[in-house]
PDB file of C-alpha atoms in Angstrom:
ATOM      1  CA  LEU A   1      -1.165   2.775  -1.362  1.00 98.00           C
ATOM      2  CA  ASP A   2       0.044   3.084  -4.953  1.00 97.00           C
ATOM      3  CA  TYR A   3      -1.689   5.813  -6.986  1.00 97.00           C
ATOM      4  CA  SER A   4       0.206   5.381 -10.237  1.00 96.00           C
ATOM      5  CA  LYS A   5      -2.068   5.464 -13.306  1.00 95.00           C
ATOM      6  CA  SER A   6      -1.531   1.748 -13.924  1.00 95.00           C
ATOM      7  CA  MET A   7      -3.748   1.228 -10.847  1.00 96.00           C
ATOM      8  CA  TYR A   8      -6.704   2.116 -13.102  1.00 96.00           C
ATOM      9  CA  ALA A   9      -6.332  -1.371 -14.651  1.00 95.00           C
ATOM     10  CA  ARG A  10      -9.433  -3.546 -14.294  1.00 93.00           C
ATOM     11  CA  ASP A  11      -8.109  -7.059 -13.779  1.00 90.00           C
ATOM     12  CA  VAL A  12      -9.484  -6.566 -10.256  1.00 89.00           C
ATOM     13  CA  ALA A  13     -13.036  -5.162 -10.391  1.00 89.00           C
ATOM     14  CA  PRO A  14     -14.052  -2.384 -10.592  1.00 93.00           C
ATOM     15  CA  SER A  15     -10.391  -1.289 -10.868  1.00 94.00           C
ATOM     16  CA  ARG A  16      -7.211  -1.913  -8.924  1.00 93.00           C
ATOM     17  CA  ILE A  17      -7.292   1.504  -7.273  1.00 95.00           C
ATOM     18  CA  GLU A  18     -10.983   1.558  -6.333  1.00 95.00           C
ATOM     19  CA  ARG A  19     -10.891  -2.003  -5.004  1.00 92.00           C
ATOM     20  CA  ALA A  20      -7.728  -1.299  -2.999  1.00 93.00           C
ATOM     21  CA  LYS A  21      -9.221   1.856  -1.477  1.00 95.00           C
ATOM     22  CA  SER A  22     -12.397   0.037  -0.400  1.00 93.00           C
ATOM     23  CA  GLU A  23     -10.501  -2.934   1.044  1.00 92.00           C
ATOM     24  CA  VAL A  24      -8.042  -0.738   2.939  1.00 94.00           C
ATOM     25  CA  ALA A  25     -11.044   1.119   4.393  1.00 94.00           C
ATOM     26  CA  ARG A  26     -12.534  -2.217   5.461  1.00 92.00           C
ATOM     27  CA  LEU A  27      -9.199  -3.312   6.975  1.00 93.00           C
ATOM     28  CA  ILE A  28      -9.222  -0.157   9.110  1.00 94.00           C
ATOM     29  CA  THR A  29     -12.685  -0.936  10.484  1.00 92.00           C
ATOM     30  CA  GLN A  30     -11.594  -4.499  11.286  1.00 91.00           C
ATOM     31  CA  LEU A  31      -8.731  -3.352  13.527  1.00 91.00           C
ATOM     32  CA  PRO A  32     -10.430  -1.384  16.314  1.00 88.00           C
ATOM     33  CA  GLY A  33      -7.933   0.139  18.727  1.00 87.00           C
ATOM     34  CA  ALA A  34      -5.133   0.360  16.158  1.00 91.00           C
ATOM     35  CA  ARG A  35      -3.678   3.679  15.071  1.00 94.00           C
ATOM     36  CA  PHE A  36      -3.063   4.406  11.399  1.00 96.00           C
ATOM     37  CA  GLY A  37      -1.053   6.732   9.221  1.00 97.00           C
ATOM     38  CA  ALA A  38      -1.306   6.943   5.449  1.00 98.00           C
ATOM     39  CA  VAL A  39       1.011   7.358   2.483  1.00 98.00           C
ATOM     40  CA  ALA A  40      -0.357   7.763  -1.043  1.00 98.00           C
ATOM     41  CA  PHE A  41       2.342   7.644  -3.678  1.00 97.00           C
ATOM     42  CA  ALA A  42       3.260   7.650  -7.337  1.00 96.00           C
ATOM     43  CA  GLY A  43       6.540   9.435  -8.088  1.00 95.00           C
ATOM     44  CA  GLU A  44       6.334  11.338  -4.781  1.00 95.00           C
ATOM     45  CA  PRO A  45       4.483  10.437  -1.555  1.00 97.00           C
ATOM     46  CA  LEU A  46       1.666  12.334   0.162  1.00 97.00           C
ATOM     47  CA  SER A  47       1.329  11.560   3.885  1.00 97.00           C
ATOM     48  CA  PHE A  48      -1.264  11.709   6.647  1.00 96.00           C
ATOM     49  CA  PRO A  49       0.093  11.446  10.239  1.00 95.00           C
ATOM     50  CA  LEU A  50      -0.789   8.672  12.670  1.00 95.00           C
ATOM     51  CA  THR A  51      -4.192   8.946  14.295  1.00 95.00           C
ATOM     52  CA  SER A  52      -6.712   6.793  16.125  1.00 93.00           C
ATOM     53  CA  ASP A  53      -9.369   8.203  13.765  1.00 95.00           C
ATOM     54  CA  GLY A  54      -9.438   5.429  11.190  1.00 94.00           C
ATOM     55  CA  GLY A  55     -12.258   7.143   9.329  1.00 94.00           C
ATOM     56  CA  ALA A  56      -9.987  10.104   8.582  1.00 96.00           C
ATOM     57  CA  ILE A  57      -7.402   7.772   7.063  1.00 96.00           C
ATOM     58  CA  ALA A  58     -10.024   6.030   4.920  1.00 95.00           C
ATOM     59  CA  GLN A  59     -11.298   9.415   3.751  1.00 96.00           C
ATOM     60  CA  PHE A  60      -7.745  10.558   2.907  1.00 97.00           C
ATOM     61  CA  PHE A  61      -7.360   7.588   0.565  1.00 97.00           C
ATOM     62  CA  ARG A  62     -10.923   7.799  -0.782  1.00 96.00           C
ATOM     63  CA  GLN A  63     -10.703  11.431  -1.912  1.00 96.00           C
ATOM     64  CA  LEU A  64      -7.466  10.976  -3.892  1.00 96.00           C
ATOM     65  CA  THR A  65      -7.047   9.747  -7.462  1.00 96.00           C
ATOM     66  CA  PRO A  66      -3.921   9.099  -9.545  1.00 96.00           C
ATOM     67  CA  HIS A  67      -4.468  12.553 -11.099  1.00 95.00           C
ATOM     68  CA  ASP A  68      -3.832  14.131  -7.675  1.00 95.00           C
ATOM     69  CA  MET A  69      -0.281  12.804  -7.490  1.00 95.00           C
ATOM     70  CA  PRO A  70       2.233  15.641  -8.045  1.00 91.00           C
ATOM     71  CA  VAL A  71       4.681  13.391  -9.930  1.00 94.00           C
ATOM     72  CA  GLY A  72       3.995  10.245 -11.974  1.00 91.00           C
ATOM     73  CA  GLY A  73       5.877   6.979 -11.555  1.00 92.00           C
ATOM     74  CA  THR A  74       6.167   4.324  -8.849  1.00 95.00           C
ATOM     75  CA  ALA A  75       8.656   5.463  -6.195  1.00 97.00           C
ATOM     76  CA  ILE A  76       8.259   2.682  -3.640  1.00 97.00           C
ATOM     77  CA  ALA A  77      11.491   3.517  -1.789  1.00 97.00           C
ATOM     78  CA  ARG A  78      10.335   7.093  -1.155  1.00 97.00           C
ATOM     79  CA  ALA A  79       6.954   5.822   0.023  1.00 98.00           C
ATOM     80  CA  LEU A  80       8.580   3.399   2.492  1.00 98.00           C
ATOM     81  CA  GLU A  81      10.825   6.151   3.839  1.00 98.00           C
ATOM     82  CA  ALA A  82       7.771   8.374   4.283  1.00 98.00           C
ATOM     83  CA  GLY A  83       6.004   5.599   6.188  1.00 97.00           C
ATOM     84  CA  ARG A  84       9.032   4.983   8.396  1.00 97.00           C
ATOM     85  CA  SER A  85       9.234   8.698   9.142  1.00 97.00           C
ATOM     86  CA  LEU A  86       5.571   8.777  10.189  1.00 96.00           C
ATOM     87  CA  LEU A  87       6.111   5.928  12.634  1.00 96.00           C
ATOM     88  CA  GLU A  88       9.378   7.236  14.053  1.00 95.00           C
ATOM     89  CA  ARG A  89       7.978  10.721  14.672  1.00 94.00           C
ATOM     90  CA  ASP A  90       4.958   9.360  16.534  1.00 93.00           C
ATOM     91  CA  PRO A  91       5.717   9.049  20.281  1.00 89.00           C
ATOM     92  CA  LYS A  92       3.169   6.292  20.921  1.00 89.00           C
ATOM     93  CA  SER A  93       4.232   3.933  18.152  1.00 90.00           C
ATOM     94  CA  SER A  94       7.472   2.833  19.860  1.00 87.00           C
ATOM     95  CA  LYS A  95       5.383   1.108  22.564  1.00 87.00           C
ATOM     96  CA  HIS A  96       3.568  -1.100  20.072  1.00 89.00           C
ATOM     97  CA  GLU A  97       4.070  -3.374  17.099  1.00 90.00           C
ATOM     98  CA  ARG A  98       4.902  -1.221  14.077  1.00 95.00           C
ATOM     99  CA  VAL A  99       3.690  -2.455  10.709  1.00 96.00           C
ATOM    100  CA  MET A 100       3.605  -0.981   7.238  1.00 97.00           C
ATOM    101  CA  LEU A 101       1.304  -2.319   4.522  1.00 97.00           C
ATOM    102  CA  LEU A 102       2.530  -1.639   0.991  1.00 97.00           C
ATOM    103  CA  VAL A 103      -0.146  -2.018  -1.709  1.00 96.00           C
ATOM    104  CA  THR A 104       1.281  -1.691  -5.223  1.00 96.00           C
ATOM    105  CA  ASP A 105       1.158  -3.064  -8.749  1.00 94.00           C
ATOM    106  CA  GLY A 106       4.600  -1.926  -9.828  1.00 91.00           C
ATOM    107  CA  GLU A 107       8.309  -1.920  -9.250  1.00 92.00           C
ATOM    108  CA  ASP A 108      10.622   0.922  -8.302  1.00 95.00           C
ATOM    109  CA  LEU A 109      12.928   1.688 -11.233  1.00 89.00           C
ATOM    110  CA  GLU A 110      14.651   4.691  -9.656  1.00 91.00           C
ATOM    111  CA  GLY A 111      15.143   4.033  -5.936  1.00 94.00           C
ATOM    112  CA  ASP A 112      16.160   1.105  -3.731  1.00 97.00           C
ATOM    113  CA  PRO A 113      13.103  -0.167  -1.846  1.00 97.00           C
ATOM    114  CA  VAL A 114      15.032  -3.105  -0.369  1.00 97.00           C
ATOM    115  CA  ALA A 115      17.458  -0.671   1.287  1.00 97.00           C
ATOM    116  CA  ALA A 116      14.464   1.333   2.540  1.00 97.00           C
ATOM    117  CA  ALA A 117      13.018  -1.883   3.961  1.00 98.00           C
ATOM    118  CA  ARG A 118      16.296  -2.551   5.807  1.00 97.00           C
ATOM    119  CA  HIS A 119      16.066   0.921   7.345  1.00 96.00           C
ATOM    120  CA  ALA A 120      12.524   0.086   8.435  1.00 97.00           C
ATOM    121  CA  LYS A 121      13.718  -3.201   9.951  1.00 96.00           C
ATOM    122  CA  SER A 122      16.308  -1.293  11.987  1.00 95.00           C
ATOM    123  CA  SER A 123      13.377   0.674  13.455  1.00 93.00           C
ATOM    124  CA  ASP A 124      11.517  -2.562  14.310  1.00 94.00           C
ATOM    125  CA  ILE A 125       9.021  -2.052  11.501  1.00 96.00           C
ATOM    126  CA  SER A 126       7.716  -5.006   9.503  1.00 96.00           C
ATOM    127  CA  ILE A 127       6.384  -4.505   5.977  1.00 97.00           C
ATOM    128  CA  PHE A 128       3.582  -6.613   4.528  1.00 96.00           C
ATOM    129  CA  VAL A 129       3.314  -6.321   0.758  1.00 96.00           C
ATOM    130  CA  VAL A 130       0.178  -6.750  -1.324  1.00 94.00           C
ATOM    131  CA  GLN A 131       1.120  -7.218  -4.982  1.00 93.00           C
ATOM    132  CA  ILE A 132      -1.790  -6.359  -7.259  1.00 91.00           C
ATOM    133  CA  GLY A 133      -1.406  -7.644 -10.806  1.00 84.00           C
ATOM    134  CA  GLY A 134       1.290  -9.907 -12.193  1.00 83.00           C
ATOM    135  CA  ARG A 135       3.342 -10.616 -15.301  1.00 86.00           C
ATOM    136  CA  THR A 136       0.376 -10.814 -17.688  1.00 89.00           C
ATOM    137  CA  PRO A 137       0.083  -7.498 -19.603  1.00 93.00           C
ATOM    138  CA  GLU A 138      -3.088  -5.632 -18.645  1.00 93.00           C
ATOM    139  CA  PRO A 139      -4.421  -2.658 -20.673  1.00 95.00           C
ATOM    140  CA  ILE A 140      -4.586   0.658 -18.801  1.00 95.00           C
ATOM    141  CA  PRO A 141      -7.859   2.606 -19.058  1.00 96.00           C
ATOM    142  CA  ASP A 142      -7.621   6.299 -19.912  1.00 95.00           C
ATOM    143  CA  ILE A 143      -9.518   7.985 -17.066  1.00 93.00           C
ATOM    144  CA  ASP A 144      -9.529  11.784 -17.141  1.00 93.00           C
ATOM    145  CA  GLU A 145      -9.445  14.159 -14.159  1.00 91.00           C
ATOM    146  CA  GLN A 146     -13.263  14.195 -13.981  1.00 89.00           C
ATOM    147  CA  GLY A 147     -13.335  10.399 -13.752  1.00 89.00           C
ATOM    148  CA  ILE A 148     -14.669   9.937 -17.281  1.00 92.00           C
ATOM    149  CA  ASP A 149     -13.522   6.813 -19.129  1.00 93.00           C
ATOM    150  CA  ARG A 150     -11.894   7.836 -22.431  1.00 91.00           C
ATOM    151  CA  GLY A 151     -11.107   4.305 -23.579  1.00 93.00           C
ATOM    152  CA  LEU A 152      -7.598   2.882 -23.303  1.00 94.00           C
ATOM    153  CA  ARG A 153      -4.351   4.769 -22.840  1.00 93.00           C
ATOM    154  CA  ARG A 154      -2.182   4.802 -25.972  1.00 94.00           C
ATOM    155  CA  ASN A 155       1.417   5.776 -26.612  1.00 92.00           C
ATOM    156  CA  ASP A 156       2.660   8.206 -29.269  1.00 92.00           C
ATOM    157  CA  ARG A 157       2.430   5.474 -31.913  1.00 92.00           C
ATOM    158  CA  GLY A 158      -1.212   4.745 -31.100  1.00 92.00           C
ATOM    159  CA  GLN A 159      -0.448   1.416 -29.395  1.00 93.00           C
ATOM    160  CA  VAL A 160      -2.459   0.418 -26.325  1.00 95.00           C
ATOM    161  CA  MET A 161      -0.423   0.860 -23.137  1.00 94.00           C
ATOM    162  CA  THR A 162      -0.321  -2.100 -20.764  1.00 94.00           C
ATOM    163  CA  THR A 163       0.980  -2.750 -17.274  1.00 94.00           C
ATOM    164  CA  SER A 164       2.766  -5.873 -16.063  1.00 92.00           C
ATOM    165  CA  LEU A 165       5.240  -6.690 -13.333  1.00 92.00           C
ATOM    166  CA  SER A 166       8.599  -8.118 -14.357  1.00 92.00           C
ATOM    167  CA  ALA A 167      10.221 -11.088 -12.647  1.00 93.00           C
ATOM    168  CA  GLU A 168      12.727  -8.626 -11.140  1.00 94.00           C
ATOM    169  CA  GLY A 169       9.848  -6.521  -9.866  1.00 94.00           C
ATOM    170  CA  GLU A 170       8.232  -9.507  -8.168  1.00 94.00           C
ATOM    171  CA  GLN A 171      11.550 -10.381  -6.558  1.00 95.00           C
ATOM    172  CA  GLN A 172      11.979  -6.794  -5.397  1.00 96.00           C
ATOM    173  CA  LEU A 173       8.599  -6.786  -3.643  1.00 96.00           C
ATOM    174  CA  ALA A 174       9.271 -10.178  -2.062  1.00 96.00           C
ATOM    175  CA  GLN A 175      12.600  -8.925  -0.692  1.00 97.00           C
ATOM    176  CA  VAL A 176      10.967  -5.813   0.776  1.00 97.00           C
ATOM    177  CA  ALA A 177       8.733  -8.050   2.884  1.00 96.00           C
ATOM    178  CA  GLU A 178      11.318 -10.727   3.672  1.00 97.00           C
ATOM    179  CA  VAL A 179      14.031  -8.428   5.020  1.00 96.00           C
ATOM    180  CA  THR A 180      11.569  -7.161   7.650  1.00 96.00           C
ATOM    181  CA  GLY A 181      10.339 -10.616   8.627  1.00 94.00           C
ATOM    182  CA  ALA A 182       6.962 -10.244   6.903  1.00 92.00           C
ATOM    183  CA  ASN A 183       5.717 -11.622   3.599  1.00 89.00           C
ATOM    184  CA  VAL A 184       4.143 -10.728   0.270  1.00 92.00           C
ATOM    185  CA  VAL A 185       0.553 -11.568  -0.689  1.00 91.00           C
ATOM    186  CA  ARG A 186      -0.307 -11.674  -4.391  1.00 88.00           C
ATOM    187  CA  SER A 187      -3.716 -10.902  -5.828  1.00 82.00           C
ATOM    188  CA  GLY A 188      -5.521 -13.680  -7.632  1.00 73.00           C
ATOM    189  CA  GLY A 189      -8.968 -14.986  -8.442  1.00 71.00           C
ATOM    190  CA  GLY A 190     -10.422 -11.480  -8.433  1.00 74.00           C
ATOM    191  CA  ALA A 191      -9.155 -10.773  -4.887  1.00 78.00           C
ATOM    192  CA  THR A 192      -6.461  -8.271  -3.920  1.00 85.00           C
ATOM    193  CA  GLY A 193      -5.020 -10.126  -0.939  1.00 85.00           C
ATOM    194  CA  ILE A 194      -5.635  -7.247   1.485  1.00 89.00           C
ATOM    195  CA  GLU A 195      -8.154  -9.350   3.420  1.00 87.00           C
ATOM    196  CA  GLU A 196      -5.454 -11.968   4.058  1.00 87.00           C
ATOM    197  CA  VAL A 197      -3.204  -9.291   5.555  1.00 90.00           C
ATOM    198  CA  ALA A 198      -6.105  -8.021   7.682  1.00 89.00           C
ATOM    199  CA  ARG A 199      -6.440 -11.496   9.228  1.00 89.00           C
ATOM    200  CA  ARG A 200      -2.747 -11.560  10.096  1.00 90.00           C
ATOM    201  CA  LEU A 201      -2.847  -8.083  11.593  1.00 90.00           C
ATOM    202  CA  ARG A 202      -5.852  -9.014  13.737  1.00 89.00           C
ATOM    203  CA  ALA A 203      -3.864 -11.975  15.058  1.00 89.00           C
ATOM    204  CA  MET A 204      -0.891  -9.712  15.812  1.00 87.00           C
ATOM    205  CA  MET A 205      -3.133  -7.295  17.723  1.00 84.00           C
ATOM    206  CA  THR A 206      -4.625 -10.146  19.751  1.00 81.00           C
ATOM    207  CA  GLU A 207      -1.141 -11.377  20.686  1.00 81.00           C
ATOM    208  CA  GLU A 208       0.055  -7.910  21.654  1.00 76.00           C
ATOM    209  CA  LEU A 209      -3.071  -7.267  23.733  1.00 69.00           C
ATOM    210  CA  SER A 210      -2.725 -10.595  25.552  1.00 64.00           C
ATOM    211  CA  GLU A 211       0.846  -9.690  26.499  1.00 62.00           C
ATOM    212  CA  ARG A 212      -0.422  -6.482  28.130  1.00 60.00           C
ATOM    213  CA  VAL A 213      -3.149  -8.041  30.261  1.00 60.00           C
ATOM    214  CA  GLU A 214      -2.185  -8.314  33.915  1.00 65.00           C
ATOM    215  CA  THR A 215      -4.406  -9.596  36.696  1.00 67.00           C
ATOM    216  CA  VAL A 216      -3.904  -7.825  40.020  1.00 71.00           C
ATOM    217  CA  TYR A 217      -5.517  -9.443  43.050  1.00 73.00           C
TER     218      TYR A 217
END
């Protein structure tokens, strides 16, 4: 989950970050029996190892804000590598479908997330991408460390700072999903798209479970 400060934007109510946190928490409750790890990222990722305690993962995301990120930015490649590392270090994950869900509103301008996605594919990991926001510039609220709204963020010249995803950024996110055999879901109509991914993951779990059922007479 992306914790860059652009996630404070409010084109998805109440804000991109708060809506994403609540919908990821709901996704976790809708996938009973799954195990989850977590990566929160801006310029550097913060990780929580895989666990069957979905509530702990939801709480990990809930307690963080963009101000808690040690480095600003949007380092998607580093986040994907952190997620791959979590899955590869977990002894149980190799026996099951391995899926990463990337929720972001930005593009990686310093790393190579497509190369990171190829590494994930080599470990039999698929990556679903939820793209929040699009090419329309959206003003970024100025939220301080206490959560108080200070208006809109402005640059050194006093101009309102906005966030938007370039055409290259959209292509980058699409490629991240495509190289692993998954797909990208874009937010629209006030929805983030996380619910759509939840439906697909539920279907994947049903298929995997049905493959493991054996009747012994």
